[in-house]
Structure formats: structure tokens, C-alpha cells
Amino acid sequence: MHLKTAGRIMIAGTLVLALAAQGVSGAVATGGEGSYYREKEHEQVSLADMDRKSFNEEEFRKAASELKQVCREEGQEDRVAELYAVVLDQTNRLSTVSALAMLDYYSDMNDDAAAEWNDEVTGLYSEIMDEAAGTLREVLNSGYGEIYREEMGDYNADVYQYYEDMTEEEEALIDRQQELVSEYEEKLMDDYDSQEEENQVLGQLFLELLQVRTEIAQAGGYDNYADYAYEAGYFRDYTVEDVENLRQEVKEELVPFFYDLTGRALDRGVNDVFEEYDVSSEELLETFAPYMEAISPEVGEAFGFFREQQLYDLDSSEDKISMAYTVELPAYGSAYIYDNRSGMYYDIFTVVHEFGHFNSVYHDDTPALYTNINMDVSEIHSQGLELLFYPYYEQMYPGMGSAMQFYAVYEMFNNILLSCAFDEVENAVYRNPDLTLEEINSLMDEVGMEYGLVSQSVNSETWVEMTHLFMQPFYMISYGTSALAALELFRLSADDRDKAVDCYMQISAYATAEPYCAVMEACGLEDIFEEGTVTKLKEDLDDIVGITHDPVSGQKENDGSQKKEQKKEQLSLPEWLEQNADNTWKDLGADLEEGFRDTSFGGYRELALAVILAIGAAAAVSTLLCIHMKKKKHRDNNDLPRY
């Protein structure tokens, strides 16, 4: 039943960008025998030379129509194969045109023509993908069905074989959802007299989205949008109940540990990563080259192609949207990284993160029609690479190594807490869609306090600036699950560097349609949903954070005595504040005025120290790093570029 539902609104109403190998002139081939990846070709072409009009609607419709007829006839194997190839090719082209339209629009938010073209392509994509799905349904239910089931795999075959065309009601709901998202994008960029005013304006849009998405879920056969998103939207192989148990363990074990880690990170000068580092994009990338190659020759090869074809826009501009993401370009066997850099050292983390996505996409040959992006796996590609760079930071930036290492680990734990907090709120809200804005605001404060995150991210006013909640509901837990997997790789790297790299490469070779738990098991990593796994991970990491890993031998540079000398007794939050607040707060008081930005969730946020007063029977004062997402915007829920 769920497979059928997954094939209805989620496929037709979204933009799933994928990569398919195509034989083209001027292409280079990668992968094959002896490689982690399957063989694939990549066309050597820059973004400027890519064809924005390559999709031929007439050719697609003609091929789809004929394919539906021919597949009912015997002895038409060759013709069915030819028409099937056209359908795959044209949907790959449309996916690429959609990606290019988004890139052009985000590169200049003042370009009205680009905005109009972006909207037009988005609408066309929904219509064409609906027709493509209906066409594949006919093929699978024909005498040629078994041949093409093997071609596309059982999961995709089940989705398409039982696909139902969108009803007029469903089309209207999807259109209305997109209209509200577009309105949110516009109003998010407006100036407001106060945070309260912004909360009221954007909050009302959220309430409308809440109702529309509830109707979408009900049209798909679900009682609420929470279950619908988990099962039909993100292709997850874990349940809401699994996450509920995970969140509880995170609250009990990781929240106190996070604050101990924060204190140690501050002692190591972690805020140095927010110092100015204003270099050209080319100079920044040149620094990375030898270390990409050191991780793996195949990663180095992908990085070389990425630079040679200039498949990036990392320059800073007021006209660009303030975000970072990677988007697939399947018609060219390639991808593209977009960022609006800040000119600080933490730009380094953004580039490494996004290249983790690029490397995976670059090697993935899955056609667009068969790519259901599992963000849990996709984010391991990016966050895992960030932590594999851990031993190189000092070599890359002498004198900054310790600060950058602690920041890399700190960021992973912060992502876990934030993702769990917002997922908890989303589950409560979408299961109770009649909540008022005031009730949602109060819920934000309550949950934020439980995770120690009542800051400029998880509070009753500025949560409306967290764009994922509006554009990609239930996406955020993927940052937490993938961060836990990345930390597993980090733990493994401290003991056996080669094994950790091998594990990462295996994960990066899995297509993003592969389910998270299955990939973790296949690569020998722990089940994060098993009780005690998170606790054990925390204990192990407490012993290795701050120790330099030797990337050559794969062993730690000492036997642990360095860490034992540094390790301090873990304190409760009030105790930590009492012992550290004076020095920490006074030293960073000036920085609080300006705030800092960092790269969690692929975007930017302001980072500063603040003191939060928890009012209640167990009132306590805690010091924490406050997070504030920069205003940014991106496309609809399942548009799914990699952040």
C-alpha cells in the first residue's frame, strides 16, 4: 500500500534530480573494474555552455504515447527498447534543465526572467513526470514487464507498476503548496520591524502549508503528513517510533556531553574558524587538491574534473541567494556546487561538505526516473568527508588545526541536537494540524529547552527562518542520522584509517535511493536505533576527540595518554557555567555583538555565546552556542538538491 502511495504525489509533484551515464562526444569515462564505482561517462562542458533548452517536450510525448501502444504487441522488443530509451533520455534532460533553471535564478535573485523560467520549468516537470510514470506503469503491466522490472529494480518496479495518475484534486494541492512556498521565499527576504512581526507573517503561511500538506497526506491514504513524509516522501527504512527512541537517548546522553565538548572546544580556540579568510575560489580549491587525492585517487580524480570544468560558483555576491548546495546534471553525467561564501575559514567546511555530495553524484549512473533521494545516505557522503579531513586540517592551515578539528566534531553533535529538536516539533505539529501559531511558538520554546537549544534557532519567534520547516518538512532528521554515521566513521578512523576510508568509499558508491539502515549494515556500521549505540559512541568519542589521527599509518599518534591528561570530569550544565562562565563570557562578549555564521545544514547561521534562563521547578542557567540560520531559500520539499 505504501509503495503505491509513494508512486502517486511524491513522484509527480517533485523534482528528483539524478545522474545517468550517456555516451557523448568529448566525454571522459570513470569507474569499472577495480573501482568502487560503476563505469560512467562525463561530458566535458562548463555550466555556461550547457543547453537550457535540451528537453524536447514533443519528442517525449510522442515516444511515451507510442510506447504505451507498442508494449501491448508481441514481437516489439527492439521498438519498446528504443522508445524506453527516449523516455529515460528526455527525463534526464528535463531534470538537467530544471537544475539549470534553479542555478540561474539563485545566482541572481533580481532577475525576473530567470525567476519566471524557474517557475515554468517546475510546473512542466510535475506534468511530465506524471506522464512518464504512467507510461512505465503500462510497460510493467505488459508482456515486457519482467524485462523492465529487472532493468529498474524491484522497488522502482513496484512503485511504477501500481502508480495512479494524479487526480485534479491532487494537482491542485501540489500547485497550492508550491504557491505558498514561493510566497514564503519572497516574504522571508522582506525587512520587518521586529522578530515578532516576522513570526506572525511567516507563521500564518506555515499554518496554511500545514493544512495543505495534511490534505495531500490524506489524498495519499495517510492519516497525517508525518507518517506520509517518513514512509512515502524520504524512502526511509526506519520508523517514527525508531526516531522517538533515538531522540530520547540523545536528550539523556548527548545534551550533557555536548556542553562539555563545547567547553573543550572553546578552550581550543574554536572561534578562530570565524576569522577572515578571503581568498579566490581557485586558491581555496587549490589547497584541497592533494588531500582529496590522499583520501582516495578516485575522489581526487572527481575533484580534478570538477576544477577543470569549473563546475562551481563559490563567489560571494549580494545578488546571490545565501546558501550552499550541490545539484545533479544528469544529461551531462555531472553535477554543480553553488555557494555564496562568507570569506571566513569555515567556508572550508562548506566546500568539503558539498564536494562529498558532488563525488557521489559524479559517480552515480542512476537515471532520473529511478532516483529517489534518501537524504540520510546522501548526507553521510558530505558529513563523512568533513570528518575524514580531520587529520589534514593542521597540514592545510598551520596553527588552525586544533580549532578546525574541534569545530568539525562540534558541528556534528550540534547537527544531531538541532535535527532531533526540529523533528520532534514537526511530528507534534503535523499530527495535530489544528494547532494555533501561539501554540506552535510555545512548543518551540518547550522542545528547545529540553535540548538546551532555546536560541535564535529553536525558539518561539525565529523558528520561521528555518527554511526546511517550510520547504522540506521532515528533512532535518536526516542531518542527525547521517551525523551519527559520520561520527562512526570518525571513531573508526582514529583506530584504523584505511578501514574508515574504505567504509566511506563503499557508502559513497551506494545510490542515494538505497535505504539508510541497509547501507549502514552492509558497510559494517552500528545500528544507531539500537538502544545503547548512541551512548557507546559518545563514550568512545570522549576518549579520542582532540587526538591527532595519523592519516598515513591509520593509527593515533599516541596511546591515549594525551587525551587522559586533557580529559576533565564531565560537569552538569549549572556546574559548567559556574566554573567557566566568567572567562568564557567575558572573553567573547565583544563577539556576541556581531555573531558568527557556520555551515550546519548546508546553509549559514550566526554563532554566538549566550546565557539562557530556564524558568521552572528545576530552573538552571546554561551556557550554549546559539544558532541562527541566515535567511535563505530553496525549492519545494522533494526538489532535494544536496545541502
XYZ file of C-alpha atoms in Angstrom, residues 314-322 339-341:
12
model
C 31.733 29.829 -4.878
C 31.994 33.603 -5.201
C 30.323 35.978 -2.795
C 27.628 38.290 -4.147
C 24.726 40.276 -2.744
C 22.649 39.222 -5.752
C 23.048 35.517 -4.959
C 20.921 33.596 -2.510
C 22.827 32.894 0.707
C 27.851 28.618 -2.569
C 27.744 32.242 -1.518
C 30.886 32.297 0.613
